[in-house]
XYZ file of C-alpha atoms in Angstrom:
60
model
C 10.481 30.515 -19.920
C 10.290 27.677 -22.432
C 8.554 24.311 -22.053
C 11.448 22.553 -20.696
C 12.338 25.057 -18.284
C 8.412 25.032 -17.042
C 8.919 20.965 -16.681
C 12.306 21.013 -14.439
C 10.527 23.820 -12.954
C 7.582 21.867 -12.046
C 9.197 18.324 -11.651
C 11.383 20.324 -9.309
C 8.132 21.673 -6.850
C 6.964 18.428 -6.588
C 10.088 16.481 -5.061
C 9.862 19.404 -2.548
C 5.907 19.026 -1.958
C 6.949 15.076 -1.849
C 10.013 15.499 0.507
C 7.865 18.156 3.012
C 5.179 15.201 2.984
C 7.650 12.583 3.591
C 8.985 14.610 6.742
C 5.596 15.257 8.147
C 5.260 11.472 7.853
C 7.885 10.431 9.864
C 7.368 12.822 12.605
C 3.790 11.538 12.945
C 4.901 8.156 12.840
C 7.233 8.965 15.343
C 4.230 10.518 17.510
C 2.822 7.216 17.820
C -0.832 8.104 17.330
C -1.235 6.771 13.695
C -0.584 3.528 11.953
C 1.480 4.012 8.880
C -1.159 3.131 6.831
C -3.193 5.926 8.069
C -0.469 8.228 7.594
C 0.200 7.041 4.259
C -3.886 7.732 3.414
C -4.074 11.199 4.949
C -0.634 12.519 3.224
C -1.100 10.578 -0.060
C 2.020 8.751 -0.081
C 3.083 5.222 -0.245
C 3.648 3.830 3.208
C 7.470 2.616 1.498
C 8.289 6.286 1.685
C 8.609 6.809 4.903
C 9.262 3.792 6.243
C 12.560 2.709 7.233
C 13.541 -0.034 5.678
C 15.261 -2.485 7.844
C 18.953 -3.478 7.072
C 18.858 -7.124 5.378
C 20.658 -9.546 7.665
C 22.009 -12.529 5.532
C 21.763 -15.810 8.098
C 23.598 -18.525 8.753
């Protein structure tokens, strides 16, 4: 394996680790016992990860 295969093999492990965190985020957020700060500390992940972001509403 050369160097560049080792990097997309790598860069590839951590999306997964990142996704897997990500997951377990939202289903503790979704338990209710945790702020998403909290959740954000413990997994080491922004908070903007998991988060929904809610749908921008132009007004009138």
């Amino acid at each position: 394996m050369n160097l560049h295969d080792h990097d997309i093999r790598y860069e590839a492990l951590a999306e997964g680790a990142r996704q897997k965190a990500v997951e377990a985020a939202k289903a503790f957020l979704a338990d209710g016992k945790y702020t998403p700060e909290r959740i954000a500390e413990l997994l080491n992940i922004p908070v903007e990860a998991f988060m929904e972001k809610a749908p921008h509403r132009q007004g009138k």
